[in-house]
Short mmCIF file of C-alpha atoms in Angstrom, two decimals:
data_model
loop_
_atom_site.label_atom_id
_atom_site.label_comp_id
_atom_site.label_asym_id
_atom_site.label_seq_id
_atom_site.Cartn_x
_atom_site.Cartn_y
_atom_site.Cartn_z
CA UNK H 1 -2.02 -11.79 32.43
CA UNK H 2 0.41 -11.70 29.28
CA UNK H 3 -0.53 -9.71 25.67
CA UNK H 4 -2.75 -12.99 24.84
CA UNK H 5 -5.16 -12.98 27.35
CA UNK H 6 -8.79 -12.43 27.16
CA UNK H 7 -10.05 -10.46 29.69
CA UNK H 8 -8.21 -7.20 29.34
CA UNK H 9 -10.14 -6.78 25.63
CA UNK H 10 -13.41 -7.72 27.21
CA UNK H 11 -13.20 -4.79 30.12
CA UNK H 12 -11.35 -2.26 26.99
CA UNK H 13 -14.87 -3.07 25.64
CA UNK H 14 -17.08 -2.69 28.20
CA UNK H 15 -15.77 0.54 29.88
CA UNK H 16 -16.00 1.70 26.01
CA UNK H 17 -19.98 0.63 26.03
CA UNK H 18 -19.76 2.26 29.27
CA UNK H 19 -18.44 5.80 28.41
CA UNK H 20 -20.50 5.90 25.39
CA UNK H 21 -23.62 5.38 27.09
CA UNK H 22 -25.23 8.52 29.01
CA UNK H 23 -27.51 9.90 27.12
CA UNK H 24 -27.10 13.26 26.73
CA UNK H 25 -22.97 13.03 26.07
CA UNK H 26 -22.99 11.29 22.98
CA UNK H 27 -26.71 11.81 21.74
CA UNK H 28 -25.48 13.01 18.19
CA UNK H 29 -24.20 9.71 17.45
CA UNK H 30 -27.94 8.80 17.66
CA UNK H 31 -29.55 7.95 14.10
CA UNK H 32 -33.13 7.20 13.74
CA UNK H 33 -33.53 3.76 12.83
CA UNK H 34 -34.94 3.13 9.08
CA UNK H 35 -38.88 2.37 9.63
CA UNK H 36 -38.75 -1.17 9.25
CA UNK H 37 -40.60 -4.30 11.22
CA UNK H 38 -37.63 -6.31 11.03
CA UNK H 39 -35.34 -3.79 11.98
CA UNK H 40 -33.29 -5.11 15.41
CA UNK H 41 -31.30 -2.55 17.99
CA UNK H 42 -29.31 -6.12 18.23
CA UNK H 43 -28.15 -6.01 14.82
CA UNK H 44 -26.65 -2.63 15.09
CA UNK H 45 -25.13 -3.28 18.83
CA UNK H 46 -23.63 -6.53 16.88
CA UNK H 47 -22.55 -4.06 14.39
CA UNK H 48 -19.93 -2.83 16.98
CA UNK H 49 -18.68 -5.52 18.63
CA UNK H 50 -18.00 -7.04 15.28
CA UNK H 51 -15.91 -3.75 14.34
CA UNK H 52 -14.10 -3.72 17.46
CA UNK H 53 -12.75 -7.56 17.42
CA UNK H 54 -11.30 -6.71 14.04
CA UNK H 55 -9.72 -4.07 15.35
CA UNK H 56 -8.04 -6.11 18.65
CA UNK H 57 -7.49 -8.98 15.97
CA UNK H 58 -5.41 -6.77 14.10
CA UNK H 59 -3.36 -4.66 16.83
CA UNK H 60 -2.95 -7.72 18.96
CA UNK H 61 -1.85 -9.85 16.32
CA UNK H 62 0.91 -6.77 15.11
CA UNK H 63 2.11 -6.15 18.90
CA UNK H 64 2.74 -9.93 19.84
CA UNK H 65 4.50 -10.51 16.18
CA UNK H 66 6.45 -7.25 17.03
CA UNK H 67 7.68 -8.32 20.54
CA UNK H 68 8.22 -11.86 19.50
CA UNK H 69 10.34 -11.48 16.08
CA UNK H 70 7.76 -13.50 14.65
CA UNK H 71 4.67 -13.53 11.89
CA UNK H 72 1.21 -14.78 11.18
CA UNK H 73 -1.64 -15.24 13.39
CA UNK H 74 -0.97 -15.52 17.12
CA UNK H 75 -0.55 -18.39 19.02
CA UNK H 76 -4.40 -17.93 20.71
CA UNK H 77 -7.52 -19.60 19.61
CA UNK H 78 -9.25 -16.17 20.36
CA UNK H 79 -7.13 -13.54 19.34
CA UNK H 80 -6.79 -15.36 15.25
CA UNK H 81 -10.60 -16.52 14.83
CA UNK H 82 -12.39 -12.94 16.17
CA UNK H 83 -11.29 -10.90 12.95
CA UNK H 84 -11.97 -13.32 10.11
CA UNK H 85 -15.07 -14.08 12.03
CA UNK H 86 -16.11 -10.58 12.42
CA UNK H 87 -16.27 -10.47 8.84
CA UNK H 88 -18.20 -13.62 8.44
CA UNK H 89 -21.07 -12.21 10.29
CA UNK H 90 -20.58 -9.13 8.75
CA UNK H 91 -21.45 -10.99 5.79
CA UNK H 92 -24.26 -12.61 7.59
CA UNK H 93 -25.65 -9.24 8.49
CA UNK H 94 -25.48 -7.71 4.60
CA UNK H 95 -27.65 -10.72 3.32
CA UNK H 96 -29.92 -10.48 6.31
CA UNK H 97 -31.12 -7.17 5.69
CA UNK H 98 -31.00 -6.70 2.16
CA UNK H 99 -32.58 -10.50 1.63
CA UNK H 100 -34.94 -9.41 3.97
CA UNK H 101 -35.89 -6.13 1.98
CA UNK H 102 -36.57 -7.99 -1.33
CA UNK H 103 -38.74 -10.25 0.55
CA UNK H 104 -40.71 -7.33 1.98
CA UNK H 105 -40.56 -4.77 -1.07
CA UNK H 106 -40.83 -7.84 -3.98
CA UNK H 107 -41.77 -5.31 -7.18
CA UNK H 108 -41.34 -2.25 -5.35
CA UNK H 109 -37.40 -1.69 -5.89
CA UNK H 110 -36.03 1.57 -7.29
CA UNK H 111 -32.27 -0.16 -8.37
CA UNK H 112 -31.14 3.21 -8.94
CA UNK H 113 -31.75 4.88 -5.81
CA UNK H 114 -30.25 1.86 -4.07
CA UNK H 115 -26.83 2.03 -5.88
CA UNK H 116 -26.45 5.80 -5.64
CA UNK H 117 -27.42 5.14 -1.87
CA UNK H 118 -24.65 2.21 -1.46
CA UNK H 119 -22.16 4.57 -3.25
CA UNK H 120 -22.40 7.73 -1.19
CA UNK H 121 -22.65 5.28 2.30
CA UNK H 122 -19.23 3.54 1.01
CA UNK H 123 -17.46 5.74 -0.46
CA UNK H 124 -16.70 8.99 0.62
CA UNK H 125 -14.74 7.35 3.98
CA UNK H 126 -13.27 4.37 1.67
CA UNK H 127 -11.83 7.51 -1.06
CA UNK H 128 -10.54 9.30 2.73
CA UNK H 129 -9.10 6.31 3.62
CA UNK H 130 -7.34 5.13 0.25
CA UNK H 131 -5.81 9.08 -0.53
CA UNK H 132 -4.19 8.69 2.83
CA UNK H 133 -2.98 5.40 1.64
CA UNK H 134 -1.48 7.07 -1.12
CA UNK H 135 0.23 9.49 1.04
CA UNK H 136 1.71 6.93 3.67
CA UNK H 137 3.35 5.29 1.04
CA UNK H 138 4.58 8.24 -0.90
CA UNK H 139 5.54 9.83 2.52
CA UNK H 140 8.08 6.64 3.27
CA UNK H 141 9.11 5.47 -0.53
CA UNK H 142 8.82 9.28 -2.13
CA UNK H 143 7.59 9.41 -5.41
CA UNK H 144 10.39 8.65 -7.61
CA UNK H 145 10.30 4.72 -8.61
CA UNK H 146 11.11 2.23 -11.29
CA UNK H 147 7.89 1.67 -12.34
CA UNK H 148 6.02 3.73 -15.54
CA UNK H 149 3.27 5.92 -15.40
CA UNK H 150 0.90 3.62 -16.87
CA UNK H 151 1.57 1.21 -14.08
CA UNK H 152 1.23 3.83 -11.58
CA UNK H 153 -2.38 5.29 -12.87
CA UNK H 154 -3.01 1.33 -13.17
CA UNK H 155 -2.73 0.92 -9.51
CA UNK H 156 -4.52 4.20 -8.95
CA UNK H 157 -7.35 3.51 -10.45
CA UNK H 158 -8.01 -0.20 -8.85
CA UNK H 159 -7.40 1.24 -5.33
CA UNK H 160 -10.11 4.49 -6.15
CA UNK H 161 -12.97 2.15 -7.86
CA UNK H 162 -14.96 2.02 -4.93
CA UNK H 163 -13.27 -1.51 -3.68
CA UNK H 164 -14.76 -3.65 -6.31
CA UNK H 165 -11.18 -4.46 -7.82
CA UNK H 166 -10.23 -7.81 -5.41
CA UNK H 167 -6.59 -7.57 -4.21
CA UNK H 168 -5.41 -4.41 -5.80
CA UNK H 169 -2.02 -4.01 -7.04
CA UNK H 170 0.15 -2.55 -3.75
CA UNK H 171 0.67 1.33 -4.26
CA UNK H 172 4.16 1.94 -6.12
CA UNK H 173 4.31 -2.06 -5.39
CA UNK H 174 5.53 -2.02 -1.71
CA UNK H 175 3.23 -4.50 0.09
CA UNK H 176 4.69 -3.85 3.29
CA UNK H 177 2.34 -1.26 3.67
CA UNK H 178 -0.95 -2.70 2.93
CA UNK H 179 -1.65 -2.93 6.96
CA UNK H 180 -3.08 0.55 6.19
CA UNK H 181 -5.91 -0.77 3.60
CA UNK H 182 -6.18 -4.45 4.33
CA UNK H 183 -8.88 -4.40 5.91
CA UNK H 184 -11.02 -2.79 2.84
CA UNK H 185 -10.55 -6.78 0.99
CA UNK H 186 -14.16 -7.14 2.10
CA UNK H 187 -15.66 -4.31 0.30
CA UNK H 188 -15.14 -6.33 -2.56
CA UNK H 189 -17.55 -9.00 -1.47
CA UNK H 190 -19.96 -7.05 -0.15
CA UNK H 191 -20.17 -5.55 -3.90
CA UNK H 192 -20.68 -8.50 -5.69
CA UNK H 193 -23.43 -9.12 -3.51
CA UNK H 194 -25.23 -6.10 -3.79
CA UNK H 195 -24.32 -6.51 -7.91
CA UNK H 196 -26.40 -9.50 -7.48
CA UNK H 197 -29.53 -8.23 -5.36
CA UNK H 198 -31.41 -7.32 -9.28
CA UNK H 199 -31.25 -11.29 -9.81
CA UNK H 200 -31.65 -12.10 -6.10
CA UNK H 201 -35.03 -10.29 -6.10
CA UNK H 202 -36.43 -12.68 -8.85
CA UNK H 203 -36.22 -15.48 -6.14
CA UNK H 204 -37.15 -13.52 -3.66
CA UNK H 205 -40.56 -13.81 -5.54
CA UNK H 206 -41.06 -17.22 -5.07
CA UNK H 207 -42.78 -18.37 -1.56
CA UNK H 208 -40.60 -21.13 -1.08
CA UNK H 209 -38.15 -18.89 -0.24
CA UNK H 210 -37.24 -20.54 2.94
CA UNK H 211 -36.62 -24.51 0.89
CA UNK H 212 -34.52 -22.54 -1.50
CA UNK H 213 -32.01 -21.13 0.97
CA UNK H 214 -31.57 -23.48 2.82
CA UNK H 215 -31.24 -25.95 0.73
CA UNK H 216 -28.71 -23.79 -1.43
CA UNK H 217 -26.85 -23.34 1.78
CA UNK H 218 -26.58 -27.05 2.41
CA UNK H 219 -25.14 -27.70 -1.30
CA UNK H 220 -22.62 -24.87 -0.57
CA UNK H 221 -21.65 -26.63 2.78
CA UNK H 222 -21.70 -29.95 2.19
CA UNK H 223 -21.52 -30.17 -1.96
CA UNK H 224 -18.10 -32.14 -3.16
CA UNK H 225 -15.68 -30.04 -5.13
CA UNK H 226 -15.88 -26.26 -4.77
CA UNK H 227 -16.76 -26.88 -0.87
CA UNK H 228 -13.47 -26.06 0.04
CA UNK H 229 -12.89 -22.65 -2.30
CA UNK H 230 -12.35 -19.42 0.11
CA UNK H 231 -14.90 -16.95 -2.06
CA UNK H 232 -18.22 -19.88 -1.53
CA UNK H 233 -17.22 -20.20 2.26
CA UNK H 234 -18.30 -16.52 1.85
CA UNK H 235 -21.20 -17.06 -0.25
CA UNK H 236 -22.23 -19.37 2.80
CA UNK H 237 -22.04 -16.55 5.13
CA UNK H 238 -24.22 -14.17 2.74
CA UNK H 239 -26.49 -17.48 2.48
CA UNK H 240 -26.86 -17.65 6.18
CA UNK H 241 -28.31 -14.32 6.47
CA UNK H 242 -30.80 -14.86 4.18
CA UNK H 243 -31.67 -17.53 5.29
CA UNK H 244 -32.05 -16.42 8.54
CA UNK H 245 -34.09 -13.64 6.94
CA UNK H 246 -36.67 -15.90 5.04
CA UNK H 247 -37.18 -18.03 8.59
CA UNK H 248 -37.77 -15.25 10.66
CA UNK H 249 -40.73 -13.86 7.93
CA UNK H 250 -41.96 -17.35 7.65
CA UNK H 251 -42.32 -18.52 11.25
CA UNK H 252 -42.54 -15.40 13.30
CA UNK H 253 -43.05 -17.21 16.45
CA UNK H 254 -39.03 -17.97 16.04
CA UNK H 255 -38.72 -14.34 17.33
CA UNK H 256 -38.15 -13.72 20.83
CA UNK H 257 -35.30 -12.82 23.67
CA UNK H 258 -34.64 -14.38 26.83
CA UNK H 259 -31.54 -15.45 29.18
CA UNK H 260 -31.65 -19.07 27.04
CA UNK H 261 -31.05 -17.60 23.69
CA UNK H 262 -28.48 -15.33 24.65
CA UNK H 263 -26.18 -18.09 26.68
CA UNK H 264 -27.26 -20.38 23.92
CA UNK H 265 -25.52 -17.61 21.46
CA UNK H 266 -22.63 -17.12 23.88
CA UNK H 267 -22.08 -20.78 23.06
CA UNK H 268 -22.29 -21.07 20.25
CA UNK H 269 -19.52 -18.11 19.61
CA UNK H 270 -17.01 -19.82 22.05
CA UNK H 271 -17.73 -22.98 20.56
CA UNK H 272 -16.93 -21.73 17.15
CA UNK H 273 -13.81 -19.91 18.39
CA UNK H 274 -11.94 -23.02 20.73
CA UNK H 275 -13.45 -25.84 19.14
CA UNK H 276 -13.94 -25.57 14.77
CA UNK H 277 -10.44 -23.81 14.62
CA UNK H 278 -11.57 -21.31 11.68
CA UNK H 279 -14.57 -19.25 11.22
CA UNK H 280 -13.96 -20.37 6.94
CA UNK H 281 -14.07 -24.62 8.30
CA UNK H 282 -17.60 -26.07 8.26
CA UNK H 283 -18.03 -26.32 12.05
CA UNK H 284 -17.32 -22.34 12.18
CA UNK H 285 -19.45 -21.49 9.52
CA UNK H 286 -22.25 -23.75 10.98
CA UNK H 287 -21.96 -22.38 14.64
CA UNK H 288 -21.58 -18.65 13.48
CA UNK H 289 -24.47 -19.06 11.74
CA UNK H 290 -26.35 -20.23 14.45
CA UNK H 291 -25.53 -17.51 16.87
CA UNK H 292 -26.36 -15.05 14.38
CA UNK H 293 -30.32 -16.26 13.92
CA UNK H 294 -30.37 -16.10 17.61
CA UNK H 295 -29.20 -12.57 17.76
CA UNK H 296 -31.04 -11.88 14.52
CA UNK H 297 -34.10 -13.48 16.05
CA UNK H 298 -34.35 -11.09 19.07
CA UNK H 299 -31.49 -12.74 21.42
CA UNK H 300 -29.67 -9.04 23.22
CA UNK H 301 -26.71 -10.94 25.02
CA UNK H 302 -28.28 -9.79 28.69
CA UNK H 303 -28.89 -6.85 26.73
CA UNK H 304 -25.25 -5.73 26.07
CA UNK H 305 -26.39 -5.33 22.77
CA UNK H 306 -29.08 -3.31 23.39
CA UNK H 307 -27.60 -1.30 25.46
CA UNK H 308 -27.28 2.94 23.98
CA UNK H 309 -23.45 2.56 24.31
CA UNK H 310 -23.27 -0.52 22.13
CA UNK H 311 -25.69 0.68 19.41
CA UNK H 312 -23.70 4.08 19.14
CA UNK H 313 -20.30 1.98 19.07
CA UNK H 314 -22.48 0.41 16.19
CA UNK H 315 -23.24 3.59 14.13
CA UNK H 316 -19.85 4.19 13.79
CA UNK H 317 -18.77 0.77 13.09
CA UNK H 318 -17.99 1.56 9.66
CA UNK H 319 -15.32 4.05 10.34
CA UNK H 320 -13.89 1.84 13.32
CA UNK H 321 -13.63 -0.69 10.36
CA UNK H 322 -12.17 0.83 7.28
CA UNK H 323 -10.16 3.65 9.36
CA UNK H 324 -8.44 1.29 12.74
CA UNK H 325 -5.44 -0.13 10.29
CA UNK H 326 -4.39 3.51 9.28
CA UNK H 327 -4.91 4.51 12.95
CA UNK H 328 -2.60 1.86 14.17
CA UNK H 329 0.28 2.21 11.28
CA UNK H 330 0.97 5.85 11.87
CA UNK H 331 1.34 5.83 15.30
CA UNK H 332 3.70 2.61 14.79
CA UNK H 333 5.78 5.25 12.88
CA UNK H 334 6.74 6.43 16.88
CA UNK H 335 9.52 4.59 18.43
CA UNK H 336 8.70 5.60 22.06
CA UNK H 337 5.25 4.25 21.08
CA UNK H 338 6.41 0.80 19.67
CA UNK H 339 8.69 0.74 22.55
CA UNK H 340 5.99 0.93 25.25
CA UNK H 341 4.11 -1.80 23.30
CA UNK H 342 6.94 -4.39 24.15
CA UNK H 343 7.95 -2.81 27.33
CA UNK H 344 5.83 -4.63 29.40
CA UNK H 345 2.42 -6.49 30.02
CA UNK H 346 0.71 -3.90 32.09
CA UNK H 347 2.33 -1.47 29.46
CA UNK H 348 0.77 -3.31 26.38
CA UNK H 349 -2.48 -3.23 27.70
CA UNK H 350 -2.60 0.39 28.58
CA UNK H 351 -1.38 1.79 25.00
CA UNK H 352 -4.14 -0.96 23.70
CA UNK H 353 -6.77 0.70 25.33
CA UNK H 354 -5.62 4.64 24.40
CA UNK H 355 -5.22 3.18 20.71
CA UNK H 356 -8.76 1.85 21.01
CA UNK H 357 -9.99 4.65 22.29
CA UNK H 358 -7.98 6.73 19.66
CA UNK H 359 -9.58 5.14 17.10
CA UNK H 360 -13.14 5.39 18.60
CA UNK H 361 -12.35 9.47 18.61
CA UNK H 362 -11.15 9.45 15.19
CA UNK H 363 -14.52 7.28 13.99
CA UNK H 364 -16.81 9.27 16.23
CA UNK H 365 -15.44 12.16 13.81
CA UNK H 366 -15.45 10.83 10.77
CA UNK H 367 -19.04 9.39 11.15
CA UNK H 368 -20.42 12.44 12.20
CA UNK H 369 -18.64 14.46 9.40
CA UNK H 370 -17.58 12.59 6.42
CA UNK H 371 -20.36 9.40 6.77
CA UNK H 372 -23.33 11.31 7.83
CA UNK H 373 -22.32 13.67 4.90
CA UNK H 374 -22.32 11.08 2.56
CA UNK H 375 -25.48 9.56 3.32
CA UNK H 376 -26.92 13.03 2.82
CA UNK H 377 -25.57 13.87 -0.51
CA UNK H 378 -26.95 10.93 -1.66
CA UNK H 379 -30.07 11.70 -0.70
CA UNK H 380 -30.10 15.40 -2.67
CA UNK H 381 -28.40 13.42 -5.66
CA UNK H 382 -31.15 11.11 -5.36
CA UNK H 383 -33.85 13.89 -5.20
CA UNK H 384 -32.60 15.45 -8.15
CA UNK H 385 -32.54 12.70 -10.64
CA UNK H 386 -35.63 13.22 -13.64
CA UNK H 387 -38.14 11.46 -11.30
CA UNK H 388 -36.93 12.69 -8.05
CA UNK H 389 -40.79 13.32 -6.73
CA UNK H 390 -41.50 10.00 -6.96
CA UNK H 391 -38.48 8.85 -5.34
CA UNK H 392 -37.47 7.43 -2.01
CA UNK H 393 -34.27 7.75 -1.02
CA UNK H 394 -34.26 5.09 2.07
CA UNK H 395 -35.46 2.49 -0.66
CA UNK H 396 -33.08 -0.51 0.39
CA UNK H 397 -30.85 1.29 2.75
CA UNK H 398 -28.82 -0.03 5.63
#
């Protein structure tokens, strides 16, 4: 065993699944799912483990940089593909279920309720996150600098727009400390999609819905010139889960779950991670993709997806997400801590597991106060616009 092996993370994982799964212990972080046919527990189990790689993507990567004087990704096939390609089926996921809702709803979209709804289900953790930003920074630079005011409000202002500005300017321009928000580059993306769901529902109107994803996705992947441009390798993973969408509503009898699709989806994840090299490289994206419509299609991994402890790791996904990279910086601001990092193996792996399970706590909380809260406020802000009575405030929500 040394800091880049596999098998600790996968046991930190499962006795997490585990400890989060009797039913009466953690039955607040149950949510009712949104009434909707297409609506998978496997999606929202994903939804965790997704959250979770990030997070062992990240700490890993900092720890074994930290002991070895070095920087970058880590010298481990696993350890540098599981965070970028969390994302990439994050991505997947987004234009799976919100494809799939303009396929199902076609006319019958209330734009404004869905903004106000993404808003309050963003923001409120993403504003929590970015003022303590501001305060780490101001905390170990103080507040006097070189820069003027208007450069200061600048920054301010992209870092508080509800993460549609891509790469912000660094706080008071010290970069080393973007580990605590680095993770929120994504946000971005998943904005310009949901900017371009108004002109994505005129498509979804056609019935060839299926020919026109999948053949867009094929241009994207295998088109000469822009192929190769980081922002369409995302496009392809949006593209995916429409696709993926459009299938499943056009051949139904691609549904199902079984011991084959789940080791064929195992595969297809380890085949992505030891053999294309990158989850952005064509082989990634292809394999990724193909996991996903398995899982999307009913596939439960042997049902660890399933399972009550994975789908309430799930609901607070969000918060393991946006919040782990604050998490892990301030307690790096302990020497004793950073010292039993390096220490030794046996010693790297316990403080990985209490920091996992630190940040679990800390997203269990904020979930429960701050994203549950959010979703709710939308709701009354929703319910009190002019035609409130006519309203539904679940219209398009995740």
């Amino acid at each position: 065993m040394n800091m880049l092996s596999i098998w600790p993370t996968l046991v930190i994982l499962g006795l997490t699944i585990l400890i989060l799964s009797p039913k009466r212990a953690f039955s607040f972080l149950d949510t009712a799912p949104v009434a909707h046919q297409h609506r998978l527990d496997s999606i929202d189990g994903l939804r965790g483990i997704l959250a979770s790689a990030v997070v062992f993507h990240h700490f890993v990567m900092t720890a074994y940089n930290m002991k070895q004087g070095t920087s970058g990704l880590p010298p481990s096939p696993f350890y540098a593909f599981i965070g970028p390609g969390a994302v990439s089926i994050f991505f997947m996921i987004t234009g799976y279920l919100f494809w799939g809702r303009l396929l199902d709803r076609q006319r019958n979209i209330k734009w404004l309720d869905l903004y106000i709804n993404r808003a309050f289900r963003i923001y409120p953790l993403y504003l929590l996150l970015i003022v303590a930003y501001f305060i780490f920074v101001i905390r170990h630079v103080g507040v006097a600098t070189a820069q003027t005011h208007g450069e200061t409000v600048a920054q301010l202002s992209q870092w508080l727009f509800f993460g549609l500005v891509n790469q912000p300017i660094p706080f008071l321009n010290h970069p080393e400390y973007l580990g605590v928000v680095g993770q929120t580059w994504s946000l971005h993306y998943e904005w310009l999609f949901y900017m371009s769901l108004p002109l994505l529902a005129i498509v979804a109107r056609e019935k060839a819905t299926v020919a026109i994803t999948a053949s867009t996705l094929i241009v994207l992947l295998f088109g000469s010139g822009v192929v190769d441009d980081l922002n369409v390798v995302f496009i392809e993973h949006f593209v995916i889960g429409m696709l993926t969408a459009s299938l499943l509503r056009s051949y139904p009898k691609l549904r199902g779950h079984g011991v084959i699709r789940s080791v064929f989806a195992i595969v297809a994840v380890a085949s992505a991670i030891f053999l294309s090299g990158s989850p952005y490289s064509k082989l990634g994206t292809v394999l990724l993709g193909i996991s996903f419509f398995l899982v999307a299609s009913g596939a439960s991994v042997f049902g660890i997806l399933t399972a009550s402890g994975t789908k309430r790791l799930g609901n607070v996904s969000y918060s393991i997400y946006l919040l782990h990279g604050l998490v892990i910086n301030i307690l790096m601001q302990f020497p004793r801590y950073n010292a039993n990092l390096v220490f030794t193996v046996q010693r790297f792996w316990l403080v990985t597991f209490l920091t996992y399970g630190f940040i679990i706590a800390i997203s269990i909380a904020t979930y429960y106060v701050i994203e549950r809260g959010g979703i709710r406020l939308g709701r009354r802000v929703i319910q009190h616009l002019p035609t409130g009575a006519t309203r539904s405030s679940s219209v398009l929500a995740e």
